[in-house]
Coordinates of N, CA and C in Angstrom, one line a residue:
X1 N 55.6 -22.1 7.9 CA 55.7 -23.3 8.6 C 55.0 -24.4 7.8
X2 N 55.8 -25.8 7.5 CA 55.1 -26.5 6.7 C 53.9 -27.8 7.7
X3 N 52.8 -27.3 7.0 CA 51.2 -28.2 7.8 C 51.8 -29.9 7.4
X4 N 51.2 -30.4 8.4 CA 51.4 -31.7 8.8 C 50.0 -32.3 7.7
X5 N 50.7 -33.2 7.8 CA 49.4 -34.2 6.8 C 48.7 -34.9 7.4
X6 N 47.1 -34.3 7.3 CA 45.7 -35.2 8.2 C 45.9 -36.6 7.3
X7 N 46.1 -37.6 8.2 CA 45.5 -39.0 7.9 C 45.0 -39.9 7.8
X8 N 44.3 -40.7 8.0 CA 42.9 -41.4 8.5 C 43.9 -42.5 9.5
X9 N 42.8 -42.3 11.1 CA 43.5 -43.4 12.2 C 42.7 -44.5 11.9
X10 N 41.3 -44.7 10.8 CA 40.5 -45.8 11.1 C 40.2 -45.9 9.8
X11 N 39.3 -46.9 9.4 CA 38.3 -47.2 8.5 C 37.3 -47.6 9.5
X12 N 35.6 -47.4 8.7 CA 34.8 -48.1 8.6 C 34.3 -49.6 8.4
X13 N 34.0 -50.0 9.2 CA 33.5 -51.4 8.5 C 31.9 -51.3 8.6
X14 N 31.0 -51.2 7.4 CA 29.4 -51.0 7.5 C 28.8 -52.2 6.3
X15 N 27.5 -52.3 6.5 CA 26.9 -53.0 5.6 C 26.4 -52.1 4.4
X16 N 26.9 -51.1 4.4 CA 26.3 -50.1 2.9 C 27.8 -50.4 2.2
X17 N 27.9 -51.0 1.0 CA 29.2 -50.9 0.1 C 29.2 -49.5 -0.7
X18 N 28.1 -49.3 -0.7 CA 27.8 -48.1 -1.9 C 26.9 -46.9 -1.0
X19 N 27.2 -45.9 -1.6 CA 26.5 -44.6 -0.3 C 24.9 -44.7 -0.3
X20 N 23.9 -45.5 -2.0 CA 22.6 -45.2 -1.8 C 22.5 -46.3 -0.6
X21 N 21.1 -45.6 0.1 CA 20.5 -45.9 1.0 C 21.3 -45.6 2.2
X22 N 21.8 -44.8 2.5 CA 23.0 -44.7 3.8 C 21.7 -43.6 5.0
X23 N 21.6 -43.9 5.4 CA 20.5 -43.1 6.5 C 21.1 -41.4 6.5
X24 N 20.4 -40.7 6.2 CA 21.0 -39.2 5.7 C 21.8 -38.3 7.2
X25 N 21.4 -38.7 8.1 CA 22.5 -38.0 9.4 C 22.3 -39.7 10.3
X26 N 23.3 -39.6 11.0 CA 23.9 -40.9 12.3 C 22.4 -40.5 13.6
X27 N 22.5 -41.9 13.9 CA 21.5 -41.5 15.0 C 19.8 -41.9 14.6
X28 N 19.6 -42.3 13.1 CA 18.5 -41.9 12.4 C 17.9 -43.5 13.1
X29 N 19.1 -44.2 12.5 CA 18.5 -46.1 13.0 C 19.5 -46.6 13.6
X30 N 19.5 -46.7 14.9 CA 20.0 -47.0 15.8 C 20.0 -48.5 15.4
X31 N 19.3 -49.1 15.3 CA 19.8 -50.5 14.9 C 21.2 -51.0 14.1
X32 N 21.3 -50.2 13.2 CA 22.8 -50.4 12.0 C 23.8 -50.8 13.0
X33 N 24.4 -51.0 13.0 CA 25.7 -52.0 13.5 C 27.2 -51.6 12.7
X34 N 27.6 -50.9 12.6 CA 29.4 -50.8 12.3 C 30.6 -50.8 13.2
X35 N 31.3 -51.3 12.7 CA 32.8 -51.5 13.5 C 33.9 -50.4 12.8
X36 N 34.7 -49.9 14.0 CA 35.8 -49.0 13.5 C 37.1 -49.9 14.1
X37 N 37.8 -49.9 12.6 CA 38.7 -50.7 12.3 C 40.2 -49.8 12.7
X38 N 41.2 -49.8 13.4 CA 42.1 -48.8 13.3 C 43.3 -49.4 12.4
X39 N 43.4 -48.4 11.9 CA 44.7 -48.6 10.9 C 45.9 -48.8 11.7
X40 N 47.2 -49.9 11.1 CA 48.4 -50.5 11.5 C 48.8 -49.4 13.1
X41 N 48.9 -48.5 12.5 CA 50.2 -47.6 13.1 C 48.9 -46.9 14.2
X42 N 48.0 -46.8 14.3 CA 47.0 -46.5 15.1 C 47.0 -47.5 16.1
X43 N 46.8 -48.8 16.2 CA 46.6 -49.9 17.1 C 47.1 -50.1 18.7
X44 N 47.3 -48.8 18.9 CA 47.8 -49.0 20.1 C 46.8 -48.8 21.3
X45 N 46.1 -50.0 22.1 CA 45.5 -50.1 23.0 C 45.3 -48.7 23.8
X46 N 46.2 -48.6 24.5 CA 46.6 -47.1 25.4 C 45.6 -46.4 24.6
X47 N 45.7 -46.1 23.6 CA 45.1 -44.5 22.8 C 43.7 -44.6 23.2
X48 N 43.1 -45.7 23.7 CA 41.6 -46.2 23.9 C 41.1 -46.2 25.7
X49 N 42.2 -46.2 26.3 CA 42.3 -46.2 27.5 C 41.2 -45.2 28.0
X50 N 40.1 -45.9 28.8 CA 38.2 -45.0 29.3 C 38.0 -44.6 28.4
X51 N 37.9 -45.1 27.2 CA 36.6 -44.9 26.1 C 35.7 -45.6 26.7
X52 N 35.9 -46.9 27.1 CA 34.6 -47.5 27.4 C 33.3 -47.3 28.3
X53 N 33.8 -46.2 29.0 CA 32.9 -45.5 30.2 C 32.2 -44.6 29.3
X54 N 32.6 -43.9 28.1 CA 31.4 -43.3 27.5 C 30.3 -43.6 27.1
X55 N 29.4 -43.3 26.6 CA 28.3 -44.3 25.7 C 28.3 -43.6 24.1
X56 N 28.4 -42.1 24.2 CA 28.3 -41.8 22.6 C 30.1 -41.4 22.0
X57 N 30.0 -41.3 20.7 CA 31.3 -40.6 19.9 C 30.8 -40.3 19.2
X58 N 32.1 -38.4 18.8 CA 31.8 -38.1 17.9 C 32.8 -38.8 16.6
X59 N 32.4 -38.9 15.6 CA 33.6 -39.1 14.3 C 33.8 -38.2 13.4
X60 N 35.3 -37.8 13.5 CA 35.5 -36.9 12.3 C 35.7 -38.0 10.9
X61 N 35.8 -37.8 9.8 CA 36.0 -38.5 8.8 C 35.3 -37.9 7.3
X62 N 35.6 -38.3 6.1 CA 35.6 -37.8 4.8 C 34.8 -38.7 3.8
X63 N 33.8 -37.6 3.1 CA 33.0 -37.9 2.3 C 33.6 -38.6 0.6
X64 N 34.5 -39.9 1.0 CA 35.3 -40.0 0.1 C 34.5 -40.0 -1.5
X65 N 33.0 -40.4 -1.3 CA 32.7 -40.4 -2.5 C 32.3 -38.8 -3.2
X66 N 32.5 -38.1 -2.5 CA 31.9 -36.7 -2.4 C 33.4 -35.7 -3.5
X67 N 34.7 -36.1 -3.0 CA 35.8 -35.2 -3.1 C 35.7 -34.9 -4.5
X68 N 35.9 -33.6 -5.1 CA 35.8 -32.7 -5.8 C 36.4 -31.8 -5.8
X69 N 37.2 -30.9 -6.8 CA 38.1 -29.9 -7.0 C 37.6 -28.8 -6.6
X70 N 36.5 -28.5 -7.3 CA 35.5 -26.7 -6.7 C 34.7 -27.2 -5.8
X71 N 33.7 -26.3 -6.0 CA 32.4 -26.5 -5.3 C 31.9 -25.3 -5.2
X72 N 30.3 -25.6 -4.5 CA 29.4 -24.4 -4.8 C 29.1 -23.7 -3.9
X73 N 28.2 -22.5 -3.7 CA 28.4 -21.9 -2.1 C 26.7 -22.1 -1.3
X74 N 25.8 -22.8 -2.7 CA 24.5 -23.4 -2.2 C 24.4 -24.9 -2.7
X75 N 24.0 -25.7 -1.9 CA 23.1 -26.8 -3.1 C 21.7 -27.2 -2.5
X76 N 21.0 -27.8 -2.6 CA 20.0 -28.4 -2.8 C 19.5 -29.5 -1.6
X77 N 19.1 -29.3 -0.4 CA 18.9 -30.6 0.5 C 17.7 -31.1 0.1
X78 N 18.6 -32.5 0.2 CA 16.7 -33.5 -0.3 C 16.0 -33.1 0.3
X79 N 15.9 -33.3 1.8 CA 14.3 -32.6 2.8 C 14.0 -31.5 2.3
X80 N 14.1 -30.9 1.2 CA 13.9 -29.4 0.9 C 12.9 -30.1 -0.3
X81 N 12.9 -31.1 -1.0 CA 12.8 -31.7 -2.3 C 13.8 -31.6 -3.1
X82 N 14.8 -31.0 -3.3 CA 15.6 -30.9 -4.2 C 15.4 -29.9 -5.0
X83 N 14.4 -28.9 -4.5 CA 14.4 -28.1 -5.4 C 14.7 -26.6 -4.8
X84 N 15.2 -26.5 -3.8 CA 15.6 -25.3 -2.9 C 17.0 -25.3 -2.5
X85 N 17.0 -24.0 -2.6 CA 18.8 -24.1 -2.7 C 19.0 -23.5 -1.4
X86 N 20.0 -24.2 -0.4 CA 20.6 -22.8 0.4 C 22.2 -22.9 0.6
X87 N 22.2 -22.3 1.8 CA 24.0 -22.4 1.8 C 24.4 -23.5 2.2
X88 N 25.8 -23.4 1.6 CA 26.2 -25.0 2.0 C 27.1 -25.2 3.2
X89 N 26.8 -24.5 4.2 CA 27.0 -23.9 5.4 C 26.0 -24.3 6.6
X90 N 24.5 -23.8 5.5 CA 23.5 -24.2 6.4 C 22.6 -25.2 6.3
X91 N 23.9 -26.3 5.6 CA 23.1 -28.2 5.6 C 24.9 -29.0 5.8
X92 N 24.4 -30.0 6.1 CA 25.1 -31.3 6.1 C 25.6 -31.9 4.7
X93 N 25.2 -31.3 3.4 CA 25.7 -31.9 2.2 C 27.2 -32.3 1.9
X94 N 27.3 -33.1 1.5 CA 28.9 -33.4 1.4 C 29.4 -33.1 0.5
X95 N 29.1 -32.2 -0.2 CA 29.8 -31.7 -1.5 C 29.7 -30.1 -0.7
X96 N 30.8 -29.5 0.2 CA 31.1 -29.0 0.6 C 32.8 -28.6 0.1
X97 N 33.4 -27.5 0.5 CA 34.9 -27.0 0.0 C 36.0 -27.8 0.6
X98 N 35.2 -28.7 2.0 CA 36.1 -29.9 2.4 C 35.0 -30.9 2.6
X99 N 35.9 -32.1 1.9 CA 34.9 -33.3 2.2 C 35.0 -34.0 3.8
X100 N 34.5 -33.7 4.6 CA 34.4 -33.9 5.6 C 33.1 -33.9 6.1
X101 N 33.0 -35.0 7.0 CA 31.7 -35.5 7.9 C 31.9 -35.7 9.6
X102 N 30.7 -35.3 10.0 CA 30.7 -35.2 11.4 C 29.5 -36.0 12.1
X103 N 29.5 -37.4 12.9 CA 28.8 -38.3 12.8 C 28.8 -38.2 14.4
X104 N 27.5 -38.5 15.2 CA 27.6 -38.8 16.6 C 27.0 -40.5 16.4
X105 N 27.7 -41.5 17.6 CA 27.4 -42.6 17.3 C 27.3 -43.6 18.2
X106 N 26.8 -44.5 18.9 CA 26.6 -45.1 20.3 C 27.6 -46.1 20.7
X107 N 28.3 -46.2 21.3 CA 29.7 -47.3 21.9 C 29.1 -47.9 22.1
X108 N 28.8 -49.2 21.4 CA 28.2 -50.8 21.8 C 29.3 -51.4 23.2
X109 N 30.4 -51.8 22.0 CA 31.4 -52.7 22.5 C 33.1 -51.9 22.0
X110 N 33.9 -52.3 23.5 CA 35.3 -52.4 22.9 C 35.5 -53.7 23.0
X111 N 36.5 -54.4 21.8 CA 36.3 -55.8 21.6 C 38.2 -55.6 21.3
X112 N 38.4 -56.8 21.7 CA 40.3 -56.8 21.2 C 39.9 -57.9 21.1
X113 N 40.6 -57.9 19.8 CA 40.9 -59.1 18.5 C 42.2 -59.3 18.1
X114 N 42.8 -60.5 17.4 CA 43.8 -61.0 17.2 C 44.0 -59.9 16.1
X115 N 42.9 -59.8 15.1 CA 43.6 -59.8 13.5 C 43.6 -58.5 13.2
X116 N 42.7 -57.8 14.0 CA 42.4 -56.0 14.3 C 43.2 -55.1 15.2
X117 N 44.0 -55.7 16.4 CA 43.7 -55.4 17.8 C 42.1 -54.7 18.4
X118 N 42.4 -53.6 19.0 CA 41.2 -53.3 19.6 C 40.4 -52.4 18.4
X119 N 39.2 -52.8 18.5 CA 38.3 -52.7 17.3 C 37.4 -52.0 18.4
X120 N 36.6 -51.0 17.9 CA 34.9 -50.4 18.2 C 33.9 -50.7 17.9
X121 N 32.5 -51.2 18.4 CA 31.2 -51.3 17.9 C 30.9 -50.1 18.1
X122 N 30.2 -50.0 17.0 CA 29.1 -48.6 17.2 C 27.9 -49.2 16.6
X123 N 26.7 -48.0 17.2 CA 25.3 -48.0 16.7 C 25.3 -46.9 16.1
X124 N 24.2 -46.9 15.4 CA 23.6 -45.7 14.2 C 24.5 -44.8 13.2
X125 N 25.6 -45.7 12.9 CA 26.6 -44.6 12.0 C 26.1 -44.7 10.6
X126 N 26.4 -43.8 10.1 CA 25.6 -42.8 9.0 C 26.9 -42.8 7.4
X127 N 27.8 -44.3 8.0 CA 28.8 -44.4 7.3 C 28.9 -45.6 6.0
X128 N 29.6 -45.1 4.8 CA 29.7 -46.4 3.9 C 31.4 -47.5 4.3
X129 N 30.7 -48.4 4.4 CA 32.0 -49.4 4.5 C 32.9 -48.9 3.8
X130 N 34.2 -48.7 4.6 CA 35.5 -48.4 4.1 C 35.9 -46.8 4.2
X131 N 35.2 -46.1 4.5 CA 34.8 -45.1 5.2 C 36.3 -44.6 5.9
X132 N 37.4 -43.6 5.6 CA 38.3 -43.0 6.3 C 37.9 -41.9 7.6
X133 N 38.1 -42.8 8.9 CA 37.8 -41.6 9.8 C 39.0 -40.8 10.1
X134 N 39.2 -39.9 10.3 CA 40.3 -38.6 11.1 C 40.2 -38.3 12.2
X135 N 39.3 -39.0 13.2 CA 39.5 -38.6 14.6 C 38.3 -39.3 15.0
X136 N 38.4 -39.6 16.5 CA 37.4 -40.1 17.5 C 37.4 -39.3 18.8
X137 N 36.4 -38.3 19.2 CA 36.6 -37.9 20.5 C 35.2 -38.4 20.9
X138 N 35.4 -38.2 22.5 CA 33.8 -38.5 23.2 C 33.0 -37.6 23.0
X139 N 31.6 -38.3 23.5 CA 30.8 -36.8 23.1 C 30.1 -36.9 24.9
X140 N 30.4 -35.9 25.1 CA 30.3 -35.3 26.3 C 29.2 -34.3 26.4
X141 N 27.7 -35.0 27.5 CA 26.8 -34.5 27.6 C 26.7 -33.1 28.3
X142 N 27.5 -32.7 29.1 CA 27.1 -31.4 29.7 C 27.5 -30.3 28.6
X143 N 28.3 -30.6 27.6 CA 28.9 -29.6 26.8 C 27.8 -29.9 25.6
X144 N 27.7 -31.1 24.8 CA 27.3 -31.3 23.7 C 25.6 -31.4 23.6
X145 N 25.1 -31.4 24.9 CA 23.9 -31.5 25.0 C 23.1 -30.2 24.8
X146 N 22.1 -30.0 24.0 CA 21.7 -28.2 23.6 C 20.1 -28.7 23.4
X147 N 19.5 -28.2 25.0 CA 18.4 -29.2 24.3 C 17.1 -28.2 24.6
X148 N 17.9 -26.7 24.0 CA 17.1 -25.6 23.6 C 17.4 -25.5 21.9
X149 N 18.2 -26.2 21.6 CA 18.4 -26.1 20.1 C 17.5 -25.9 18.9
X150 N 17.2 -25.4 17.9 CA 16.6 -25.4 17.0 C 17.1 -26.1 15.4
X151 N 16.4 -26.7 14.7 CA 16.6 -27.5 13.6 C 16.6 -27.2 12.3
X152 N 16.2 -25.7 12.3 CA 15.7 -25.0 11.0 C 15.2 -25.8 9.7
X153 N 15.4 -25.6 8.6 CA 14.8 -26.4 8.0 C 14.1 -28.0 7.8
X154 N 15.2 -28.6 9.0 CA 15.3 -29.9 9.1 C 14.4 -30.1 10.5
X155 N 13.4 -29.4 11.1 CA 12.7 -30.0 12.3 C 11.4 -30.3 11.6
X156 N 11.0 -30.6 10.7 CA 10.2 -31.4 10.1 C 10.4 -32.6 9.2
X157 N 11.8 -33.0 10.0 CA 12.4 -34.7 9.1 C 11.2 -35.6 9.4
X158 N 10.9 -35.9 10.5 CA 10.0 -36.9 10.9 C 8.7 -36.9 9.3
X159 N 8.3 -35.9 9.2 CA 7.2 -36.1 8.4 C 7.4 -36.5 7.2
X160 N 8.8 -37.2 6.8 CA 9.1 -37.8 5.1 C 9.2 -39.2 5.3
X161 N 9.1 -39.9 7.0 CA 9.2 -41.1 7.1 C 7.8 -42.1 6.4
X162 N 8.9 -43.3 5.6 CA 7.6 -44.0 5.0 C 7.0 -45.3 5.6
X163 N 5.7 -45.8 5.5 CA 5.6 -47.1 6.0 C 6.2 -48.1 5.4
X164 N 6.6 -49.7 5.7 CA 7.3 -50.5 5.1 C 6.8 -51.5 4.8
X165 N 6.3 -52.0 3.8 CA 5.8 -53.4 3.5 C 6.7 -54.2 3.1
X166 N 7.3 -55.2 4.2 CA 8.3 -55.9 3.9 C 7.7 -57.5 4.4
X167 N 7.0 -58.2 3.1 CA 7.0 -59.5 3.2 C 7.8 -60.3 4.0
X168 N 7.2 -61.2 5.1 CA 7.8 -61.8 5.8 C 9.1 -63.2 5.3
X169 N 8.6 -63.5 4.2 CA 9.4 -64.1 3.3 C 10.2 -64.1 2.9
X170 N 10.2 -62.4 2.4 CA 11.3 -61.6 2.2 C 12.3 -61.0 3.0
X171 N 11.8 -61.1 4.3 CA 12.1 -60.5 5.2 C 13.5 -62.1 5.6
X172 N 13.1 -62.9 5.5 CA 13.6 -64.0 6.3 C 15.1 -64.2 5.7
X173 N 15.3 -63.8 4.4 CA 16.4 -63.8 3.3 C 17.6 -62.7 4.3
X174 N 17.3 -62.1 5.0 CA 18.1 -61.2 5.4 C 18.6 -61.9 6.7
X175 N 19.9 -61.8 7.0 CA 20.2 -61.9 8.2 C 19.5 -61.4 9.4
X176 N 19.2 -62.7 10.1 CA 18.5 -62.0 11.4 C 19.2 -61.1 12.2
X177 N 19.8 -61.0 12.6 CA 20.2 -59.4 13.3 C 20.5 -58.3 12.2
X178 N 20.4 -58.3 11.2 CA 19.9 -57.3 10.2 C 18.7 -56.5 9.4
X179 N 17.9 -57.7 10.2 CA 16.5 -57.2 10.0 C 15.6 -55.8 10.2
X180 N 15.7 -55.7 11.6 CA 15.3 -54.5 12.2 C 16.0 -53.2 11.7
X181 N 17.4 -53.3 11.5 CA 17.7 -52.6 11.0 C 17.4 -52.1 9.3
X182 N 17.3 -52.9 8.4 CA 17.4 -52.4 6.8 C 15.5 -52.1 7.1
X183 N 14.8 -52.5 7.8 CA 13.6 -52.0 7.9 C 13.5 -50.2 7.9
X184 N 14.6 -50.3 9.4 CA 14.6 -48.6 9.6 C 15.2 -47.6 8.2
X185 N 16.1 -48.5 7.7 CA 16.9 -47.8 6.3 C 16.0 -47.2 5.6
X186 N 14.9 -48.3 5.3 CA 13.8 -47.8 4.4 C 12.8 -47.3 4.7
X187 N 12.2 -47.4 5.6 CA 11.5 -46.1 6.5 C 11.5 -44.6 6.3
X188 N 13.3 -44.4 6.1 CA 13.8 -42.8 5.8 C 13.9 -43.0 4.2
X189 N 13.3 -43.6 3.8 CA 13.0 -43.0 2.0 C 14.5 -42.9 1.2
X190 N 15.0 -43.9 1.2 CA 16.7 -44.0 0.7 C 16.6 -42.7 -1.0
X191 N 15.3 -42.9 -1.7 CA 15.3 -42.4 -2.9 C 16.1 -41.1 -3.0
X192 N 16.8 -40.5 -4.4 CA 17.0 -39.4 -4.2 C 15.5 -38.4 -4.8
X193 N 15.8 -37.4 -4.1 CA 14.8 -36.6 -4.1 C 14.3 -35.7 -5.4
X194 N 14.7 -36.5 -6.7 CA 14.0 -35.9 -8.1 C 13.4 -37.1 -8.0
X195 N 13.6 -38.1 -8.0 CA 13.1 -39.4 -8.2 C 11.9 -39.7 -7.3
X196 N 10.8 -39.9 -8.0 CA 9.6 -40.5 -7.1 C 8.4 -40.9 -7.9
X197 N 8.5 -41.5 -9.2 CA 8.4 -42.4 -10.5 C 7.9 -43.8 -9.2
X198 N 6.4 -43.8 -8.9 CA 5.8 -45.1 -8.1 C 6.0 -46.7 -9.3
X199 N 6.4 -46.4 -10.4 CA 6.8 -47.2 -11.3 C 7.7 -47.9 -11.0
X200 N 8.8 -47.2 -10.7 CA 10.3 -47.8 -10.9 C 10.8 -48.2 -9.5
X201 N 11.7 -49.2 -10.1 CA 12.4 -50.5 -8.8 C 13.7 -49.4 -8.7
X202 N 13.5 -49.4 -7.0 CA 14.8 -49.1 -6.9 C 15.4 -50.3 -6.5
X203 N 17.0 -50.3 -6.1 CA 17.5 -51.5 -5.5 C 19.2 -50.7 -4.5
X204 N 18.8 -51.6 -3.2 CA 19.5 -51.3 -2.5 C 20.3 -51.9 -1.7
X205 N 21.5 -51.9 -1.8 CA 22.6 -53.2 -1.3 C 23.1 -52.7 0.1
X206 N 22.7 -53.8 0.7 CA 22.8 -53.9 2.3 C 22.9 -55.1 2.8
X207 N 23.7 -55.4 3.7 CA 24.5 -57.2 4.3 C 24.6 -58.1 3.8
X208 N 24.9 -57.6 2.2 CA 25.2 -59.0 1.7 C 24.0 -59.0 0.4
X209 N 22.8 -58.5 0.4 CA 21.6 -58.5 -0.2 C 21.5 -57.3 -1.1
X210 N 20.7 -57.6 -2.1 CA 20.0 -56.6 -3.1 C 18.9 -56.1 -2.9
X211 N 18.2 -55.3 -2.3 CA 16.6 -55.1 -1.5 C 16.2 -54.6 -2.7
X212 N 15.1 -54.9 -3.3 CA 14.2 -54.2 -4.4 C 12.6 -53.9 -3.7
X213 N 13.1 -52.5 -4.6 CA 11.6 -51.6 -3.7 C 10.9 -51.0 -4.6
X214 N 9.4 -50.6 -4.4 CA 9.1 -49.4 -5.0 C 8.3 -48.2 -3.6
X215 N 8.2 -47.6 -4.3 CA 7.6 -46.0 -3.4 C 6.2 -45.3 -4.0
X216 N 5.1 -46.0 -3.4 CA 4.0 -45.3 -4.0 C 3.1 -44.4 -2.8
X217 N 3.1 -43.2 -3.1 CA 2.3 -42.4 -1.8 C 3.7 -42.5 -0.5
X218 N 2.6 -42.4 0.8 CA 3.6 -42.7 2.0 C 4.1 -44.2 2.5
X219 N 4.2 -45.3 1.3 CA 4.5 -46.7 1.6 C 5.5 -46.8 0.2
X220 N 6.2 -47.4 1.1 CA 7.7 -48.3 0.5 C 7.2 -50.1 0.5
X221 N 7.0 -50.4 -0.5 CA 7.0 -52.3 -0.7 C 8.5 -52.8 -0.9
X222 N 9.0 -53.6 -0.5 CA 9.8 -54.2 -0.3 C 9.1 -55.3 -1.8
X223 N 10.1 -55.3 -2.9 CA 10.0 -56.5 -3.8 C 10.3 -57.9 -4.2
X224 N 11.4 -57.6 -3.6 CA 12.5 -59.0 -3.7 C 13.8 -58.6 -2.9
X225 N 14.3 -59.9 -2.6 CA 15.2 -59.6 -1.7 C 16.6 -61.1 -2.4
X226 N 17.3 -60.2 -3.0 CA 18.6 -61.3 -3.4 C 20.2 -61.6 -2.5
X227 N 20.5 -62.2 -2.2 CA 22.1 -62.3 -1.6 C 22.8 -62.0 -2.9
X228 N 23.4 -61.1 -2.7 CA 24.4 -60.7 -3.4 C 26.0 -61.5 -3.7

């Protein structure tokens, strides 16, 4: 029997152009702000009909910067440091045997627009702008709620969060309703996890801006802040 070809019903619209600094799972900074854009042949109102009574979604969609021929059967989670390997089964890494991501994410707003039709707000997506989603279902509390669950490696994320010294100055360069948010970005330590050289400027493009930082101990300084 010949398989049907998965297609993307959406894109992303996010303030990350590029994957560094993308908050490492959805839900991390509820502040972030993305719109889901549906593609032409997607646009049909009806298909949206009582979404808006939900509050969360899940999204299926693809790690497009990730896609790769092989792949491995361990790699390396940053929360781990980067230097522990396990299966790639039992982490979220996107360099997986399909590039696929699975994001929960908060229904702001359904909005219908002239130039979009109906378009989605979401909070806390975990997505780079332009972003191909494959599916939108609700996420449904009596089923998806597990709140005997365990976190294994990852129930000690809290303890990598950094403090933020972000000059008010610097701060002011940024769009005000983007504020709160690129604070929380860098909070969760955007760095990759070989890297942690208190020397060196990282730099991080988010709404429009170039954020330059450094990372000494448990504090992130904020350096300069450029419009891009």
């Amino acid at each position: 029997m010949e398989q049907a070809t998965i297609q993307a019903i959406a894109r992303m619209h996010s303030d990350f152009p590029t994957k560094f600094g993308i908050p490492r799972q959805s839900g991390l900074v509820e502040e972030l702000r993305s719109t889901i854009v549906f593609e032409p042949e997607f646009r049909n109102p009806e298909a949206l009909r009582g979404i808006e009574n939900f509050s969360h979604l899940w999204l299926i969609w693809q790690f497009s910067e990730a896609v790769r021929s092989d792949w491995s059967p361990t790699v390396r989670p940053p929360r781990l440091g980067g230097n522990i390997r396990m299966g790639v089964f039992a982490t979220r890494s996107p360099f997986r045997p399909n590039s696929l991501g699975l994001s929960s994410v908060k229904l702001l707003q359904v909005e219908h627009t002239e130039k979009y039709g109906t378009v989605l707000h979401v909070g806390g997506a975990d997505l780079m702008d332009g972003t191909p989603i494959f599916d939108i279902k609700p996420y449904i509390p009596y089923g998806d709620c597990h709140t005997d669950a365990t976190g294994g490696f990852t129930d000690h994320a809290g303890d990598f969060l950094l403090k933020v010294d972000f000059p008010d100055e610097l701060l002011k360069i940024l769009p005000q309703d983007k504020r709160e948010a690129a604070v929380g970005v860098l909070s969760h330590d955007p760095r990759p996890s070989y890297q942690r050289t208190p020397e060196r400027v990282y730099g991080l493009n988010f709404a429009g801006c170039d954020i330059r930082f450094t990372v000494a101990d448990d504090t992130l300084t904020v350096q300069a802040v450029e419009p891009i």
